[in-house]
XYZ file of C-alpha atoms in Angstrom:
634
model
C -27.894 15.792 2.597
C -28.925 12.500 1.833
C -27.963 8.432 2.771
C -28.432 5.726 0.738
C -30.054 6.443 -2.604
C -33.224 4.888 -3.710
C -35.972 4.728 -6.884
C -35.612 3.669 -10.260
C -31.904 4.053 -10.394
C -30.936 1.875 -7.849
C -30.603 -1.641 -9.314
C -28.478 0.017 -12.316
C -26.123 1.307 -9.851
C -25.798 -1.472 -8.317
C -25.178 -3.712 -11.480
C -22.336 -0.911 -12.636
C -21.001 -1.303 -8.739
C -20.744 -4.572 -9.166
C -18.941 -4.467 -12.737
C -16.129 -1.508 -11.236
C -15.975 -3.957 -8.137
C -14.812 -6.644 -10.585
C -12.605 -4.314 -12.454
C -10.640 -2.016 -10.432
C -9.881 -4.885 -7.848
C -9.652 -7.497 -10.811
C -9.197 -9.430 -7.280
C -11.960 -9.839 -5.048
C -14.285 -12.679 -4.610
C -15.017 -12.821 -1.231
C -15.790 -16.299 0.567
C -18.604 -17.750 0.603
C -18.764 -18.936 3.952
C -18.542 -15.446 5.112
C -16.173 -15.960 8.022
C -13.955 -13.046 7.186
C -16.455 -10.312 8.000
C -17.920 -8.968 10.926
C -20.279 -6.318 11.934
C -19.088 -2.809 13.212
C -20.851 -2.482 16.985
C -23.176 0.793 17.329
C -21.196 2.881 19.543
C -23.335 4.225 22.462
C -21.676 8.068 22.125
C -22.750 8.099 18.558
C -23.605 11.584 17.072
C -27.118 11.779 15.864
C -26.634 11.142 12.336
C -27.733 7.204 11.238
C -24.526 5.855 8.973
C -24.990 4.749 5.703
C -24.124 0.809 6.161
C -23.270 -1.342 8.764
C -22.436 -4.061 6.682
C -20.331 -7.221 7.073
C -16.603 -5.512 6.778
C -13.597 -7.064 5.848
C -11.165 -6.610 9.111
C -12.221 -8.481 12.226
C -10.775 -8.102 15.655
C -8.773 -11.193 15.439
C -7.016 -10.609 12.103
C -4.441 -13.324 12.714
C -8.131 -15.757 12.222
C -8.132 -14.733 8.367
C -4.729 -12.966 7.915
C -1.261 -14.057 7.587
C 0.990 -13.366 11.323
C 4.319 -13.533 9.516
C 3.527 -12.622 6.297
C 1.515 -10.860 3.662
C -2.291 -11.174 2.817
C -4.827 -13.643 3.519
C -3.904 -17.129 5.266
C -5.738 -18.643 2.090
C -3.592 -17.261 -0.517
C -0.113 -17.619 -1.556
C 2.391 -18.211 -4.048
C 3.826 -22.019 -4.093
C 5.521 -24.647 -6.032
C 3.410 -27.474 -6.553
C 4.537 -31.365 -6.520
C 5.364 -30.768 -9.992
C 7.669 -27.816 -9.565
C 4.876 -25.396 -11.386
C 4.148 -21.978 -9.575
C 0.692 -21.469 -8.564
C -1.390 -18.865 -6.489
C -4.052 -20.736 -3.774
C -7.022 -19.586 -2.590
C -9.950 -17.973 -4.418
C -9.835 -13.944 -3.594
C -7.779 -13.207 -6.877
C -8.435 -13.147 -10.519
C -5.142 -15.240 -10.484
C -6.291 -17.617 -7.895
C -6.256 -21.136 -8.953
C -3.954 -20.587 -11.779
C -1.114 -22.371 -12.514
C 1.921 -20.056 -14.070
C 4.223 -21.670 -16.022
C 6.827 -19.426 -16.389
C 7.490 -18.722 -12.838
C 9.805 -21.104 -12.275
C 12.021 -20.949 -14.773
C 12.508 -16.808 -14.355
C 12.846 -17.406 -10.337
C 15.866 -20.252 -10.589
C 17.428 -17.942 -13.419
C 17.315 -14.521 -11.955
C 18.658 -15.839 -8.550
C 20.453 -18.779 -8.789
C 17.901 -20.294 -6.759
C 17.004 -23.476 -5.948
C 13.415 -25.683 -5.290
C 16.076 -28.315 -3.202
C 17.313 -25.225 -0.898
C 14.090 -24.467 0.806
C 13.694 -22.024 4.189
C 10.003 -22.880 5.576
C 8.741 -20.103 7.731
C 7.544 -21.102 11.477
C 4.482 -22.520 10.776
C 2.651 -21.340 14.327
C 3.151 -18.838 16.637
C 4.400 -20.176 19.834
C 3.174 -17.994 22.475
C 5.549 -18.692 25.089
C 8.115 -17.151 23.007
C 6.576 -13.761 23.277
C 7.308 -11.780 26.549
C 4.544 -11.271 28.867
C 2.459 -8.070 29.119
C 3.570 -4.974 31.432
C 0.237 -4.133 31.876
C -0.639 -0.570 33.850
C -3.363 -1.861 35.897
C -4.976 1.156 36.939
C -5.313 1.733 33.325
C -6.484 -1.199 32.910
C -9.244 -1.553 35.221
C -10.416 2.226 34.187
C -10.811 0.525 30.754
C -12.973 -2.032 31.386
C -15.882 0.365 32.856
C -15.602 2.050 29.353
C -17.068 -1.102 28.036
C -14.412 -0.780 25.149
C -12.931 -4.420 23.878
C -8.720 -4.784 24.727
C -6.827 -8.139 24.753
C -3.341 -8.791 26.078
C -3.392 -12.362 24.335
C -0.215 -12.808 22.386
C -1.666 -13.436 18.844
C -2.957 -10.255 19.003
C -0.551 -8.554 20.624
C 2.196 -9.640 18.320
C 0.210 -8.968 14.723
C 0.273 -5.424 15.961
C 4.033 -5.076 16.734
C 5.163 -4.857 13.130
C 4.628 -3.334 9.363
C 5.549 -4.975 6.557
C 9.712 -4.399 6.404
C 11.696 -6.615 5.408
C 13.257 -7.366 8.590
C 10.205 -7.401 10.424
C 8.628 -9.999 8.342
C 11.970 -12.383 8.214
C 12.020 -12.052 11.961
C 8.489 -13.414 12.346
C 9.423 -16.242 9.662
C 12.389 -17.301 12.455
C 10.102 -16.834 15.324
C 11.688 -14.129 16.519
C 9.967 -11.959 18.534
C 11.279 -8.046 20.060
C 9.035 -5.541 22.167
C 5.628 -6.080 21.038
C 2.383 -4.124 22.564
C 1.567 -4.890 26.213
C -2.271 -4.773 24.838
C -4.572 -4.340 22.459
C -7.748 -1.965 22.337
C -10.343 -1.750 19.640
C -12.372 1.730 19.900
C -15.906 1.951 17.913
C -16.034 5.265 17.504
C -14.601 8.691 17.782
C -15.720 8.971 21.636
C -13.944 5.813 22.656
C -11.271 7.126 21.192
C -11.628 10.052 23.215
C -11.526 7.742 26.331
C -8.599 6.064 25.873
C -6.337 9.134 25.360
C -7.570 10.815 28.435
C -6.869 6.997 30.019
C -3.435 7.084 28.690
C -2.721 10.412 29.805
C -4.100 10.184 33.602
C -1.871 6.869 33.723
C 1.078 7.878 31.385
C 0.508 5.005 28.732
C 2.637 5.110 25.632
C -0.078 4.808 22.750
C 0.661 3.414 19.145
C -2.107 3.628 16.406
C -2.588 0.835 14.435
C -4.492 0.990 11.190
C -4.198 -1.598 8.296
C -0.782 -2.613 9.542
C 0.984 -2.081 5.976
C 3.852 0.081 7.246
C 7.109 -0.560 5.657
C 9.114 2.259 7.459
C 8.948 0.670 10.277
C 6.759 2.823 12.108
C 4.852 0.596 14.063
C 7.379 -1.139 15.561
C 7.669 -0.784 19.616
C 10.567 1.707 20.355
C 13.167 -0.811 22.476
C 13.751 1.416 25.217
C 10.082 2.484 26.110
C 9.894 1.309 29.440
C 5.919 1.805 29.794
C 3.207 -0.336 29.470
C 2.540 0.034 25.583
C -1.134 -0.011 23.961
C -1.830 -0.445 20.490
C -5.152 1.174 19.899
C -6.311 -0.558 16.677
C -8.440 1.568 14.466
C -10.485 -1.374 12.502
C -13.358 -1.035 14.236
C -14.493 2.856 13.268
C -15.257 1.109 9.912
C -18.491 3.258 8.940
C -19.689 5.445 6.528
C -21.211 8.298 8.874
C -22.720 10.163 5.568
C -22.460 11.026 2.044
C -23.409 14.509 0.894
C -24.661 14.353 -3.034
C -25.110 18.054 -2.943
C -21.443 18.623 -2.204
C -19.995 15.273 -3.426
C -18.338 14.681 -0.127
C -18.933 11.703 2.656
C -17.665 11.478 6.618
C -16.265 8.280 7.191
C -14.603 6.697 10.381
C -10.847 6.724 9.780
C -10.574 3.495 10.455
C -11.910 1.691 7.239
C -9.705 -0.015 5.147
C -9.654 1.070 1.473
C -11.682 -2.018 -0.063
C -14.604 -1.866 2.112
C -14.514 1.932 1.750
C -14.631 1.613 -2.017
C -17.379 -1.237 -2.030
C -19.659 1.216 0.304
C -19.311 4.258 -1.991
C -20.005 2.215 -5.173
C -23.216 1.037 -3.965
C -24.236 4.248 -3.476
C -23.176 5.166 -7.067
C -19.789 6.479 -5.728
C -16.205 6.057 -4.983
C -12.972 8.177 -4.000
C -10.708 7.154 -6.674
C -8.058 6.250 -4.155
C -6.303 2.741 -4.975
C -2.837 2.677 -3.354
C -1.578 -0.756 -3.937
C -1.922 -1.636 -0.530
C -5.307 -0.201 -0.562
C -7.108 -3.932 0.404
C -5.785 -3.493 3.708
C -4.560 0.137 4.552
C -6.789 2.149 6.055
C -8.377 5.932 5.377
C -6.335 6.909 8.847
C -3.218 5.281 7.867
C -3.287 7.262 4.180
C -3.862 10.619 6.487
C -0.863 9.929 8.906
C 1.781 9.218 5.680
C 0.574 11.292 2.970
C -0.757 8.445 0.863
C -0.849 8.372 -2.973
C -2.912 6.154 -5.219
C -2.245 4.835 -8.329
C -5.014 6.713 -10.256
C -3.569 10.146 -8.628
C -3.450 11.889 -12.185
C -7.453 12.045 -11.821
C -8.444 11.824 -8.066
C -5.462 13.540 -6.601
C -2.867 12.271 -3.663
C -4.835 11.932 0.050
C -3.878 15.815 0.543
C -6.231 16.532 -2.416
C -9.143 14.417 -1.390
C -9.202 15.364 2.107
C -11.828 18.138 3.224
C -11.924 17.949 6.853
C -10.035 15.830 9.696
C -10.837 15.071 13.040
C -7.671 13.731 15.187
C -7.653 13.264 19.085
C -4.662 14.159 20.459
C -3.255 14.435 24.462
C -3.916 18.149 24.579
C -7.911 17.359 22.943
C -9.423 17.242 19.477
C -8.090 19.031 17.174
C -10.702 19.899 13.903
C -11.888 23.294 11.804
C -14.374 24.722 12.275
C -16.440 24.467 9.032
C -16.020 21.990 5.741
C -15.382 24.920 3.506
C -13.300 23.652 0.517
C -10.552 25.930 0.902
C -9.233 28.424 3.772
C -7.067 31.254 4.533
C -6.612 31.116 8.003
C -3.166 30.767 8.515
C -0.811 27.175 7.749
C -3.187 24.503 7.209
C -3.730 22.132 10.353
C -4.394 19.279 7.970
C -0.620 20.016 7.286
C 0.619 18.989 11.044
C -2.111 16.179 10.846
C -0.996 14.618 7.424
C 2.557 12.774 7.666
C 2.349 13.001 11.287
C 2.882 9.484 11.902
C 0.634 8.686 15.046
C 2.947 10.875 16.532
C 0.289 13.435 17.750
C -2.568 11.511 18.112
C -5.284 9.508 16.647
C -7.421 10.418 13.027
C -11.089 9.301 13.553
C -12.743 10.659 11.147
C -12.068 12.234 7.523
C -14.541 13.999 5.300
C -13.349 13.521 1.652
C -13.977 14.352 -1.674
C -16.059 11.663 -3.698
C -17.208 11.349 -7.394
C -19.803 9.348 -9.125
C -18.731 6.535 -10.347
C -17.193 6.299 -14.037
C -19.127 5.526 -16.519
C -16.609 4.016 -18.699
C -13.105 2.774 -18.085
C -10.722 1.140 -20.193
C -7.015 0.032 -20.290
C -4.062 0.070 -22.225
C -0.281 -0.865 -22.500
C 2.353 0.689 -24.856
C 6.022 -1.009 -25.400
C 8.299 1.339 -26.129
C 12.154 0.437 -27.909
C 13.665 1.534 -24.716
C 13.472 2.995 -21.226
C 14.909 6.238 -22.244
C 11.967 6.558 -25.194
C 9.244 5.630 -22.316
C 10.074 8.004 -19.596
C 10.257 11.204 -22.397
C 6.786 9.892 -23.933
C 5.684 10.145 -20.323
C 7.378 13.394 -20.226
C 5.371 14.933 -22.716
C 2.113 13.775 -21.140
C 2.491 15.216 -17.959
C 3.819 18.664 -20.044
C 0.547 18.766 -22.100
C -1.443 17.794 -19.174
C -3.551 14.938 -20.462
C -1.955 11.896 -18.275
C -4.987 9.029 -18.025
C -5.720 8.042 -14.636
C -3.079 6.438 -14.639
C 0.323 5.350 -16.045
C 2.782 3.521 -15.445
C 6.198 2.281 -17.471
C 8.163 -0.920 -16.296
C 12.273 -1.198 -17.017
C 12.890 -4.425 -19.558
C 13.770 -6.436 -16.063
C 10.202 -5.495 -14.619
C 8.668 -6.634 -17.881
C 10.506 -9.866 -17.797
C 8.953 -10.165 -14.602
C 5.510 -9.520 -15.229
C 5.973 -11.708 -18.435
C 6.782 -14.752 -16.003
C 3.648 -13.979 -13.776
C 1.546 -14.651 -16.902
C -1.234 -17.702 -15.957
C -1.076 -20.162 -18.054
C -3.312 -19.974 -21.499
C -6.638 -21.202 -21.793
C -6.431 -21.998 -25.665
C -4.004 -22.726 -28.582
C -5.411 -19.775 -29.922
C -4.994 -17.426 -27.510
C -1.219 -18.517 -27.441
C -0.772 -18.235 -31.003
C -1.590 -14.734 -31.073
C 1.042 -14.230 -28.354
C 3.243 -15.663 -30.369
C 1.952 -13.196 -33.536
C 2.297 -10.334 -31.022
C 5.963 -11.066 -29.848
C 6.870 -11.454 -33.306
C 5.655 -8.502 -34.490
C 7.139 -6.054 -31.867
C 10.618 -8.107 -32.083
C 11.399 -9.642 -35.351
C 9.328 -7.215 -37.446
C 9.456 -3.567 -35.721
C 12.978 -4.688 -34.226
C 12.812 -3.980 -30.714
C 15.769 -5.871 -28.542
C 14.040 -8.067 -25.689
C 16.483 -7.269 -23.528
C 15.979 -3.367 -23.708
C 12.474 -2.967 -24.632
C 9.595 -2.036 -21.981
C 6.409 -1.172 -21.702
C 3.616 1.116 -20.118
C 0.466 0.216 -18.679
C -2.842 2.934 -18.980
C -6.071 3.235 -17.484
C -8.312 5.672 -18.780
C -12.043 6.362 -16.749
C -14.184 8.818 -17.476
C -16.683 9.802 -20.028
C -16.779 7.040 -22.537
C -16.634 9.543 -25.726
C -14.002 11.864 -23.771
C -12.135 8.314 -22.559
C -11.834 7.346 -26.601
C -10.646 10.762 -27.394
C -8.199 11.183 -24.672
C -6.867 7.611 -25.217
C -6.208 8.559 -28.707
C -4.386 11.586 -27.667
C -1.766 9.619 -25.490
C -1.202 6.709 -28.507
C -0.507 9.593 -30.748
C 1.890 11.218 -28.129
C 3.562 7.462 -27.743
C 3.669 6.583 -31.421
C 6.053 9.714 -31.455
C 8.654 8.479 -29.084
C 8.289 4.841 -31.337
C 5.761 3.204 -29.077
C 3.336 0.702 -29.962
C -0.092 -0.122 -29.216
C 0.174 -3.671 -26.994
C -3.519 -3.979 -25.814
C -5.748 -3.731 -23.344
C -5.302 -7.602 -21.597
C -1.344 -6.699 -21.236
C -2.562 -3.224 -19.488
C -5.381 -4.907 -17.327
C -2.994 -7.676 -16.342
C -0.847 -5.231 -15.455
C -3.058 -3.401 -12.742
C -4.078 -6.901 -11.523
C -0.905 -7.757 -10.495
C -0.847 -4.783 -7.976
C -2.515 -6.827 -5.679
C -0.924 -10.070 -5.629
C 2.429 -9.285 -6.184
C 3.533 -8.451 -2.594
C 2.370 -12.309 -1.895
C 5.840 -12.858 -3.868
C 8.374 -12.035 -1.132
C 6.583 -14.750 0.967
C 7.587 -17.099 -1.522
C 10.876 -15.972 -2.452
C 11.746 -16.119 1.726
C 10.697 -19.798 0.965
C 13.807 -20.667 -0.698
C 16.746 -18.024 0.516
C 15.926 -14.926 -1.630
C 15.075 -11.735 0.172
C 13.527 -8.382 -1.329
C 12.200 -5.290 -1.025
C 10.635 -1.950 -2.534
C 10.995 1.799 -1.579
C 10.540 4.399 -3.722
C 10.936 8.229 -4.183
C 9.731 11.297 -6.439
C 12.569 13.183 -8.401
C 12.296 16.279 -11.238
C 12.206 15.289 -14.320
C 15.730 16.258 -15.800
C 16.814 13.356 -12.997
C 14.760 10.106 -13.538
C 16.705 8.869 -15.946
C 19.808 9.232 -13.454
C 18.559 8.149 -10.930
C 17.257 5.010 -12.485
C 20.441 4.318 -13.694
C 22.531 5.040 -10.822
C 20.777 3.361 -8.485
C 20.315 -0.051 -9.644
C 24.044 0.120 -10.286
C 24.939 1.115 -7.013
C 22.436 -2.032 -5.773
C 24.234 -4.124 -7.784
C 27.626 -2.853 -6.907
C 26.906 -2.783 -3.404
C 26.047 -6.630 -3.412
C 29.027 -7.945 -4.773
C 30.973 -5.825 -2.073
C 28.810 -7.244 0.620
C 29.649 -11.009 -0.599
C 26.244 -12.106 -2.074
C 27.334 -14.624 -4.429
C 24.455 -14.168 -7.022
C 24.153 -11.166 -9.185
C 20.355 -9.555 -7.459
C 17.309 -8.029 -9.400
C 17.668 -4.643 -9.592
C 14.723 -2.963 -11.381
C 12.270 0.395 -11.470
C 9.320 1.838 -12.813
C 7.798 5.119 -13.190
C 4.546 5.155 -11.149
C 3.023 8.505 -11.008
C 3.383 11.989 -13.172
C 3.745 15.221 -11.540
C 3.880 18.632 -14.008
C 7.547 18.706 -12.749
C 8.361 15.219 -12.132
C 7.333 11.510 -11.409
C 7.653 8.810 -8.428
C 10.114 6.278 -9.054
C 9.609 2.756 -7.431
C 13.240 0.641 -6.826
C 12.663 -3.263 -6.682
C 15.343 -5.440 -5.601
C 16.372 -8.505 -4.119
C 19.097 -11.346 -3.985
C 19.616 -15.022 -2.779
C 21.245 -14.744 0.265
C 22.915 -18.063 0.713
C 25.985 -18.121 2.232
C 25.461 -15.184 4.134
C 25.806 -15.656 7.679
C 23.867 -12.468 8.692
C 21.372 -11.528 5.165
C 19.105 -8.470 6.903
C 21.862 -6.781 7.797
C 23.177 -7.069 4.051
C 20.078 -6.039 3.280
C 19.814 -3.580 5.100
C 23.051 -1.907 4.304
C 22.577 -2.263 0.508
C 19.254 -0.480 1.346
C 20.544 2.513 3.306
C 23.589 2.882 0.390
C 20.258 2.835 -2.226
C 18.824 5.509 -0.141
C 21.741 7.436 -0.158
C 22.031 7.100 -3.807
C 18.363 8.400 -4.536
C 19.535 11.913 -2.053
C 22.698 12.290 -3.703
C 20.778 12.147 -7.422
C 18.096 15.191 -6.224
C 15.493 12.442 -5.347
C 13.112 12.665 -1.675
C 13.707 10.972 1.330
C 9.806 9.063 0.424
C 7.236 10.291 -2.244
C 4.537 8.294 0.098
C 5.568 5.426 2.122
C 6.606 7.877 4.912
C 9.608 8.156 7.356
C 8.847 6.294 10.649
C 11.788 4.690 12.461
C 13.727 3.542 8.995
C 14.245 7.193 7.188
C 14.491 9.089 9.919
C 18.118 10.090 10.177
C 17.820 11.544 6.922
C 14.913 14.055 8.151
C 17.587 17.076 9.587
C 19.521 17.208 5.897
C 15.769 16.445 4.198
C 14.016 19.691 6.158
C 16.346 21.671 7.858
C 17.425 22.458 11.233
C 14.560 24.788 11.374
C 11.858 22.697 9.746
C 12.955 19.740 12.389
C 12.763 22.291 15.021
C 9.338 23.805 14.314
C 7.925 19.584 14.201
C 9.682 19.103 17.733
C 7.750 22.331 18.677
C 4.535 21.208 17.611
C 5.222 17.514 19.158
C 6.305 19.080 22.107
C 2.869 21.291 22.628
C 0.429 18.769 21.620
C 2.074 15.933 23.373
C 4.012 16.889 25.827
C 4.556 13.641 28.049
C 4.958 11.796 24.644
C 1.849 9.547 25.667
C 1.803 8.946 21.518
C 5.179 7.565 21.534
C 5.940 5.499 18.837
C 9.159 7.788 18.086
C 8.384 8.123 14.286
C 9.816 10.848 12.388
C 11.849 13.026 15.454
């Protein structure tokens, strides 16, 4: 086994750290007066292993200090429209912070209808009056505070644990609106205080709610209505250590409560990483990936969270439930990890994970191809999933998503640089003939090898050029990825002048995506003229991830919802009519955002009778008093 490495090698790792740090996140530059971070406490019941780092991490206790409480993302960066109507992104975290994007504007007040005079500011401060007062159990309570473990009942942090990220959650918040929220907050350091508080919670019959990165949009952390206990979010943020790496078996143990940037900044400067990169991964956490299945956008190489995961360790009402060895596979039976993964925080608490890890890439490299058409995309993505050579990963946009991504282009540095994208557009549409309004295009990474990266990256170009795609360069493919991490700052903005959106998405065979593509951003469409929204909404896809026998499809829509007297429960119906659309077309109830409170009444026709049956069983023995309440899933 071995910690942190050392000798000669060190200072080159840390230089190619540093360069993967600036690619794969294309987005962090972390303050400089370094008030974001905070140091993880030792925990007194620590096992005898010393962890890797204790560095400054990225999730204090008080997140509402650095984060948004009624929005997405940091308090220090947004999308706005300036005094002279141009859209710009604030702060300086992003590659596209500080830019000014010219063709934002124009694309917003044409797509909806909207409107810089018809603005809808959210409440600027949480009033905490307005949020209704803690039930507290005292006797839980005061057994607490001889554990020496932090809690708060203050209502800053008691609210920015009540919700995800749906859409109805966050529009709520915007009006000030505020439902059953957590009658406390606790902050465990480690696996033992974990430990603590479930035995706590049991003895006292305490309904507990894990709380990881907070980036639910299922709405699974939301407080059930009718729980009439005193409710405790225990918030995971804390158990934010590396406990070891293993170079011999390419594995490390980390707490589960790290969120996936700080995880990935550890592991590169130790020459590693996990290849994991959800899009939420700044601020989701290794537990929260365990409790819904997670999937990352470089899947094709790395694998979903099933196929990282080695060993789990998850304390539950009935005790802690692990294997007994780290063996890479086993035949003992179904696979615990099985009941663990999905599970919700509906059995208990992850606090540690032992995953796969790989030394870092040596070379990586993007790549964007525009095909004629959608229907010529998704079959040249056919083929590379069939002959098995998909890069890490890949990714095709409809023609409305590329219009989109086209108007989230910063403004150009030089006349040069804009002439060739002038060259470039005329090339692909006046002289090769492609229709704007059908053609789209596919982002690539490729990582690896840097001689096996060139040769596979030829592969897929040659596999493209035969369904008439074109080579469009590595900026449009690397722009591409960078936009994962900003573009969920857009709803805040659209919410600033009447337009309301969301994303959900699903995983379908391959005879199907092209059907269900089409038929559900029809029935959006259909479904919001029947509702009376007066402006025709965005309705768009892309395929986000290959599978040997089919792909995750990601929906994106959204409307202006003026004259509506009642818009999230338009919403929300166009939603659940989108949902049924994707079941009736042979797609899944979620590929990875998970079921919580919003899916669930689709869970009996998605498993069976039986399958629902054996969960309730399993609920039933491991938590029998439902002290993990949260009433995901069942």
């Amino acid at each position: 086994m071995a910690s942190n490495s050392s000798g000669g090698g060190s200072s080159d790792r840390q230089r190619i750290a540093q360069q993967r740090l600036r690619i794969i996140a294309g987005h962090l530059q972390r303050p400089e007066d370094g008030d974001s971070t905070i140091l993880a406490e030792e925990c007194k019941a620590q096992g005898s292993r010393t962890d890797v780092s204790r560095e400054g991490r990225t999730v204090p206790r008080k997140r509402h200090e650095i984060m948004k409480w009624n929005g997405w993302g940091y308090s220090d960066s947004r999308f706005l429209f300036n005094k002279k109507g141009q859209a710009e992104f604030t702060g300086k975290r992003y590659r596209l912070s500080g830019m000014i994007i010219p063709g934002l504007k124009d694309w917003f007040e044409g797509t909806f209808g909207a409107s810089l005079q018809h603005k809808t500011p959210a409440t600027p401060i949480l009033t905490s009056s307005a949020v209704q007062p803690p039930t507290l159990n005292e006797a839980f309570v005061e057994e607490l505070k001889s554990t020496g473990i932090h809690f708060s009942h203050d209502a800053e942090d008691r609210v920015f644990r009540a919700h995800g990220h749906c859409l109805h959650e966050i529009f709520a918040l915007r009006e000030g609106k505020f439902g059953r929220v957590p009658d406390m907050v606790v902050w465990p350091n480690c696996h033992n205080d974990v430990v603590k508080i479930v035995e706590l919670a049991c003895k006292h019959n305490v309904c507990l709610i894990p709380y990881g990165g907070g980036t639910s949009v299922s709405s699974a952390l939301e407080c059930p209505q009718e729980e009439t206990r005193s409710i405790v979010s225990l918030d995971t943020s804390q158990m934010n250590r590396i406990l070891w790496i293993d170079e011999k078996n390419l594995t490390a143990h980390v707490e589960a409560g790290i969120v996936g940037q700080d995880l990935e900044r550890l592991l590169n400067e130790s020459g590693y990483c996990t290849g994991h990169e959800p899009d939420s991964m700044e601020f989701s956490s290794l537990g929260g990936w365990v409790a819904t299945r997670a999937s990352g956008m470089k899947k094709n190489i790395y694998g979903n969270i099933e196929d990282l995961v080695v060993h789990i360790k998850m304390v539950t009402p009935r005790g802690v439930i692990e294997k007994s060895c780290q063996g890479p596979r086993m035949s003992t039976g179904p696979d615990i990890h099985h009941f663990i993964m999905g599970s919700e925080g509906t059995l208990g608490v992850v606090t540690e994970v032992t995953m796969k890890i790989r030394p870092m890439p040596e070379y990586q490299k993007y790549g964007s191809v525009v095909f004629p058409n959608f229907e010529q995309g998704v079959a040249c993505l056919r083929e590379v999933a069939k002959q098995r050579c998909a890069p890490a990963s890949i990714r095709l946009m409809d023609n409305e998503q590329f219009k989109f991504g086209h108007a989230l282009k910063p403004q150009v540095s030089s006349i040069f640089t804009s002439f060739l994208d002038g060259l470039k557009k005329f090339y692909i549409t006046k002289f090769k003939g492609f229709d704007p309004n059908h053609l789209c295009v596919a982002t690539l990474l490729f990582e690896g090898d840097r001689e096996k990266v060139l040769q596979h990256e030829k592969q897929v170009y040659d596999i493209a050029a035969k369904f008439g795609g074109l080579a469009a360069g590595e900026d449009n493919g690397q722009r591409g990825y960078m936009l994962t991490f900003v573009i969920a700052y857009l709803r805040d903005l659209g919410m600033d002048y009447y337009v309301i959106g969301e994303s959900f998405e699903t995983s379908v065979p391959w005879d199907r995506v092209l059907d269900i593509c089409r038929n559900v951003k029809a029935r959006i469409i259909r479904e919001c003229k029947d509702k009376g929204v007066q402006f025709p909404p965005l309705s768009t896809c892309r395929v986000t991830q290959t599978y040997d026998a089919g792909a995750c499809v990601y929906f994106y829509f959204a409307f202006n919802y003026r004259g509506l007297g009642d818009p999230v429960h338009v919403y929300e119906q166009v939603e659940h009519a989108a949902r049924e659309e994707i079941l009736a077309n042979g797609g899944s109830l979620s590929h990875h955002h998970g079921v919580g409170k919003l899916r669930k009444e689709w869970m009996r026709d998605t498993i069976s009778n039986v399958g629902m049956g054996m969960l309730k069983s399993v609920k039933d023995y491991v938590d029998p008093n439902n002290i993990f309440g949260n009433r995901n899933l069942l």
